Coordinates of C-alpha atoms in Angstrom, one line a residue:
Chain A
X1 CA 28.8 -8.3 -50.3
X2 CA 29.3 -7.5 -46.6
X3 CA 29.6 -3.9 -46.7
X4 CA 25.4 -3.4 -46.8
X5 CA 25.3 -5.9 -43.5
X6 CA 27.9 -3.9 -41.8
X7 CA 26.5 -0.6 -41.8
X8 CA 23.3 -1.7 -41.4
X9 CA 24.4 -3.4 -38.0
X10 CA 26.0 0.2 -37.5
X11 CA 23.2 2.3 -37.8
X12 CA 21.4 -0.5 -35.8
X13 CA 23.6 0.0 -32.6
X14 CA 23.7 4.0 -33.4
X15 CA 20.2 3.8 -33.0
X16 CA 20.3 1.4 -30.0
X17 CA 22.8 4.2 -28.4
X18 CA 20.3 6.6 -28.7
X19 CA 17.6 4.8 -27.6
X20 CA 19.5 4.2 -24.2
X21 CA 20.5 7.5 -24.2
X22 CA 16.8 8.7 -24.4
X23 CA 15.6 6.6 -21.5
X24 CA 18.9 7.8 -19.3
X25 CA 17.9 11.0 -20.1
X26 CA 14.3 10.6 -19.5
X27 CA 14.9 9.0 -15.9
X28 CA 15.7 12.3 -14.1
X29 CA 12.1 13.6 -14.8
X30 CA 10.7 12.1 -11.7
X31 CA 13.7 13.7 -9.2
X32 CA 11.5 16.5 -7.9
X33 CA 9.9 14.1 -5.9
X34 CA 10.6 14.2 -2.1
X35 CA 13.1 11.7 -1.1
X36 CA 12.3 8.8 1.6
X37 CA 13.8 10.4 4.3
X38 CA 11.6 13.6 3.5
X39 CA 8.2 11.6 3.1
X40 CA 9.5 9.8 7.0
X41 CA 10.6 13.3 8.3
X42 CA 7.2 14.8 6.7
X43 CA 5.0 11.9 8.6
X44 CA 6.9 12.2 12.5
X45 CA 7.0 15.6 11.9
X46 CA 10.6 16.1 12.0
X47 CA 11.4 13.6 14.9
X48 CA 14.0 10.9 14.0
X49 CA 12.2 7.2 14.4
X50 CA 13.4 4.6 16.4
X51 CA 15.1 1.3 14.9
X52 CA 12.8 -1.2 17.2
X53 CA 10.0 -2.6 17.4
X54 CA 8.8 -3.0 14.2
X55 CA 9.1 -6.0 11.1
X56 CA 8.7 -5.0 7.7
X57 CA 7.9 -8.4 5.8
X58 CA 8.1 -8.0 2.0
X59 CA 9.9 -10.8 -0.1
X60 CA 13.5 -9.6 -0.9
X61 CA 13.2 -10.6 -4.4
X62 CA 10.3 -9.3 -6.4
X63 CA 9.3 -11.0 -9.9
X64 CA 6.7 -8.9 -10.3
X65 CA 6.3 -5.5 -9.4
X66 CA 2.6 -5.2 -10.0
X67 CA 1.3 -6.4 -6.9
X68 CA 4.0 -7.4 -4.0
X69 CA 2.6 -8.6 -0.6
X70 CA 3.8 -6.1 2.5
X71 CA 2.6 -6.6 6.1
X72 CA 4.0 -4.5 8.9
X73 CA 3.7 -5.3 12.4
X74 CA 4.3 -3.3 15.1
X75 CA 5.4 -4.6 18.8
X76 CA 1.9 -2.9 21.1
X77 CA -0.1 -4.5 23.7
X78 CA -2.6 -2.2 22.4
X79 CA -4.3 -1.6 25.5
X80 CA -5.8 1.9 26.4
X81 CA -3.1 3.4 27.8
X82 CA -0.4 1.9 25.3
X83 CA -1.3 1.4 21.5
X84 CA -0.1 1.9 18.2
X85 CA -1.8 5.3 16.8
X86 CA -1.1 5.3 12.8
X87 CA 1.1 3.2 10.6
X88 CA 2.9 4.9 7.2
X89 CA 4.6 3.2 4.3
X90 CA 7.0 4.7 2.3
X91 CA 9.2 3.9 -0.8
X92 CA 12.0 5.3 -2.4
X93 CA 11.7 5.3 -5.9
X94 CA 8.3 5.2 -7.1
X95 CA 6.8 8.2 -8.9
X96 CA 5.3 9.1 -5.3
X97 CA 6.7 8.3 -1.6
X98 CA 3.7 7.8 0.0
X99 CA 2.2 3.7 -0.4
X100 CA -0.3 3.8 2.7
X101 CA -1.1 5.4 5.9
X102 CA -3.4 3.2 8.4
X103 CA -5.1 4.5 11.5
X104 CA -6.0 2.4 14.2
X105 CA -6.1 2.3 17.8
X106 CA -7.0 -0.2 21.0
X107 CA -10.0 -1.4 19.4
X108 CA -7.8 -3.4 16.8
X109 CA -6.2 -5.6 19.5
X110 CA -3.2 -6.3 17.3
X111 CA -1.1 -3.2 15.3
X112 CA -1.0 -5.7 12.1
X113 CA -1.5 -4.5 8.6
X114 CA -1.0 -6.5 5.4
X115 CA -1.6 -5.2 1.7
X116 CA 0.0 -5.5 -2.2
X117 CA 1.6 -3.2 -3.7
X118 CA 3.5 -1.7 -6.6
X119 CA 7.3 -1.1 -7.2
X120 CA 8.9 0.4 -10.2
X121 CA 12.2 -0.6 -9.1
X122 CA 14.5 -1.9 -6.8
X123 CA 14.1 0.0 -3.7
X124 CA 14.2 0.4 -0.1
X125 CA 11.1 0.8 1.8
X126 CA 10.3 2.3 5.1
X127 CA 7.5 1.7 7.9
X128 CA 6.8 3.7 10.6
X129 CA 4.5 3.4 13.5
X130 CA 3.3 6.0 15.5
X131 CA 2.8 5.5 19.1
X132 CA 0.3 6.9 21.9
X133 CA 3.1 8.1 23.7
X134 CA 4.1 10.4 20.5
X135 CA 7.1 8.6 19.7
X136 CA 8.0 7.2 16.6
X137 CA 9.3 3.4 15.4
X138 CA 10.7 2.1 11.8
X139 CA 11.5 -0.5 10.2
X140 CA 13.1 -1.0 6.7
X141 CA 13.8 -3.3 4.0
X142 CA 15.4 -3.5 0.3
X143 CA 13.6 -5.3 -2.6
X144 CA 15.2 -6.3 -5.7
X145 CA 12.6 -6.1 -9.0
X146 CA 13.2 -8.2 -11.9
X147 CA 9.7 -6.7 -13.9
X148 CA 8.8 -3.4 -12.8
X149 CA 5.4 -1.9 -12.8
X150 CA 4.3 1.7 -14.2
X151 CA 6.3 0.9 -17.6
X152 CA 3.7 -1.5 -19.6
X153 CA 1.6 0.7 -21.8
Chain B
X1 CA -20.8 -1.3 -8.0
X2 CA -17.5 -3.1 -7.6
X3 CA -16.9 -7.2 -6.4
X4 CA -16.0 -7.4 -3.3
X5 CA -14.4 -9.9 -1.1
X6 CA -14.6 -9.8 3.1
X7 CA -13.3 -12.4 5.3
X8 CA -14.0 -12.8 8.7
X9 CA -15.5 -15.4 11.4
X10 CA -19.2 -15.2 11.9
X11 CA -18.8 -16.1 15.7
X12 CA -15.9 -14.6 18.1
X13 CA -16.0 -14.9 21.8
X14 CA -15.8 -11.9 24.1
X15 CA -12.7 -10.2 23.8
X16 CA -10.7 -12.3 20.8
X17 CA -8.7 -11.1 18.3
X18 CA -10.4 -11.6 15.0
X19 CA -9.1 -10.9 11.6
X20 CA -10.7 -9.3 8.9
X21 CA -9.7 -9.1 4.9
X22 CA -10.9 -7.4 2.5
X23 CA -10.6 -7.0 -1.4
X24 CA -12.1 -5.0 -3.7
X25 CA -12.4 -4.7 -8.0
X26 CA -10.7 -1.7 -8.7
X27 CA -7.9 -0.5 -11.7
X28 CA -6.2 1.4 -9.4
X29 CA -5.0 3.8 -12.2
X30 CA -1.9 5.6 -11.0
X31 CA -2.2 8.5 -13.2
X32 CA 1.7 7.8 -14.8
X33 CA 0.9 5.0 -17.2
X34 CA 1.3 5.7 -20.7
X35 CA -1.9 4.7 -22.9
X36 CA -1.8 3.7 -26.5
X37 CA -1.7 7.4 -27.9
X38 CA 0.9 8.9 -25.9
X39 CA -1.2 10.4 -23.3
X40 CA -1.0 9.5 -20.0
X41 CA -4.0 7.9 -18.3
X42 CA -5.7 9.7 -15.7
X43 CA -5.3 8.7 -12.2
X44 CA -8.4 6.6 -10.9
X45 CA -7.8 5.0 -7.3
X46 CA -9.6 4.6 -4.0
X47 CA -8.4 7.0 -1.5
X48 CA -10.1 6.3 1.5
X49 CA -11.1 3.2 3.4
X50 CA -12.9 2.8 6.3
X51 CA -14.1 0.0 9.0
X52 CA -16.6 0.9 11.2
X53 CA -17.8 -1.3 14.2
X54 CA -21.0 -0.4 15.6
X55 CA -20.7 3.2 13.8
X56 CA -17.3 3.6 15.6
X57 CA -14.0 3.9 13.6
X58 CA -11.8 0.9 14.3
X59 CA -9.7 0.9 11.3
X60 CA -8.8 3.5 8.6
X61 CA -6.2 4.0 5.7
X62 CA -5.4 6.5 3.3
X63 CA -4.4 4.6 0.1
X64 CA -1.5 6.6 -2.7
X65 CA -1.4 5.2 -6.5
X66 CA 1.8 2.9 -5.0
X67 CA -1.4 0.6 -3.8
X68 CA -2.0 -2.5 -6.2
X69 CA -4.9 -3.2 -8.2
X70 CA -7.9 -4.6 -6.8
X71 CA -6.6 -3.1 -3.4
X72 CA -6.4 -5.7 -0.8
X73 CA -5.9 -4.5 2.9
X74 CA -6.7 -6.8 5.8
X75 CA -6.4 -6.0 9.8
X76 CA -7.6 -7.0 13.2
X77 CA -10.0 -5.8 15.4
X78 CA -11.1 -6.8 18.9
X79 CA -14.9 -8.5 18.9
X80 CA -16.7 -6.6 21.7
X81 CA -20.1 -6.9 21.3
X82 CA -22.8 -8.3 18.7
X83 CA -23.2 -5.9 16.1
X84 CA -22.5 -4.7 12.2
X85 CA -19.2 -4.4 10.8
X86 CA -19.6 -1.7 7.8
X87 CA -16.7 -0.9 5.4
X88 CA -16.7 2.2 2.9
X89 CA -14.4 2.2 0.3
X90 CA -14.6 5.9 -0.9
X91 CA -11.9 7.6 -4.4
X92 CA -12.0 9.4 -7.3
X93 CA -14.2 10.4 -10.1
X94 CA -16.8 10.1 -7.2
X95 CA -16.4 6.5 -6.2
X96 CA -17.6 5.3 -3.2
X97 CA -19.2 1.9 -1.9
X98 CA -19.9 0.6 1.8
X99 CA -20.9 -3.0 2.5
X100 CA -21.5 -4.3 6.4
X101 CA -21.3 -7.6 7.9
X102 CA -22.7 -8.8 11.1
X103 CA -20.6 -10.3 13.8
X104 CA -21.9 -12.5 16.9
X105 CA -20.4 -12.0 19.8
X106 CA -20.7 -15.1 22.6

């Protein structure tokens, strides 16, 4: 009488085995993108950032990884002679590094950029400011996702 | 044409920080989601986006798929004089939309 149930709930966690097999096999396919220090390295041009002067405000824990509020500031008076020339985003494990690139200069008074946008995981992201003097800040920042985006059909 | 949503004052005095938001209907397709049949959807995003005070450049970003849908982006610019604010929102498949805004100056 029990025998039937038995190997049916055996083939049923066979099955589940190879379904998580499949999708830890199917993870690696995405490696051959840059990694984050690449994308950063790629955007100063090779020139390590500086740890200062910027804040990276994303909420540390993410229900929903479709659209996640980011701003990044940057510390500029944003005067003529001292203002904040691009600022770059970067994450670490969606299908791309890049998330946004702004351009800006004295004009915009205060080096302030705020926009959603999507993880697929729990990652850590990076900005990075550009200066007029040609040096380079970053901040960064780890977010935990509970829903990811890029998986819902 | 898309919706599109743009905050800012009407009135600044000389010199003041004003901010700006903007929001704009858009799928944002990343070209990685999976439809229905197994294929992968092809990617469908705005690229480009542009503020331009008085025809000069004051604020521009370079959007990737990582952007949300309906990409919202808002920033600050420094009200100098009277004039029109226009902002192009430009991506693939040939997109490409511009709306302008006056601003006052006192």
């Amino acid at each position: 009488m029990s025998s039937p149930s038995l190997s049916r709930s055996g083939i049923e966690r066979r099955a589940l085995g190879a379904g998580l097999l499949a999708v830890v096999l199917a993870r690696p396919a995405r490696a051959d993108r840059p990694g984050l220090r690449e994308a950063v390295l790629g955007f100063t041009g090779g020139a390590e950032p500086a740890e200062a002067g910027v804040t990276l405000d994303i909420p540390p824990l993410v229900e929903n990884g479709n659209t996640v509020p980011v701003t990044i500031a940057v510390e500029s008076p944003m005067t003529d002679a001292e203002h904040v020339l691009r600022i770059a985003l970067f994450n670490e494990r969606n299908p791309q590094p890049h998330v946004v690139t702004a351009r800006l200069g004295p004009r915009a008074g205060r080096a302030r950029l705020s926009t959603r946008m999507r993880l697929a995981t729990s990652q850590r992201l990076v900005a990075v400011a550009e200066m007029s003097d040609g040096s380079f800040r970053a901040a960064n920042a780890d977010v935990i996702v509970t829903l990811a985006a890029c998986v819902e059909g | 044409m898309a919706r599109v949503l743009i905050n800012l004052p009407r009135t600044a005095r000389r010199g003041e920080v004003i901010e700006i938001r903007t929001l704009i209907q858009h799928v944002m397709e990343t070209g990685y989601r999976p439809r229905a049949d197994g294929s992968v959807a092809p990617r469908d995003i705005i690229t480009h986006f542009a503020c331009l005070y008085n025809n000069e450049e004051v604020f521009a970003a370079e959007l990737a798929p990582a952007i949300a849908a309906n990409p919202f982006l808002s920033f600050s610019l420094v009200a100098a004089e009277s004039g029109i604010l226009a902002f192009t929102w430009t991506g693939d498949n040939g997109f490409e939309q511009t709306e302008t805004r006056s601003l006052t100056v006192t």
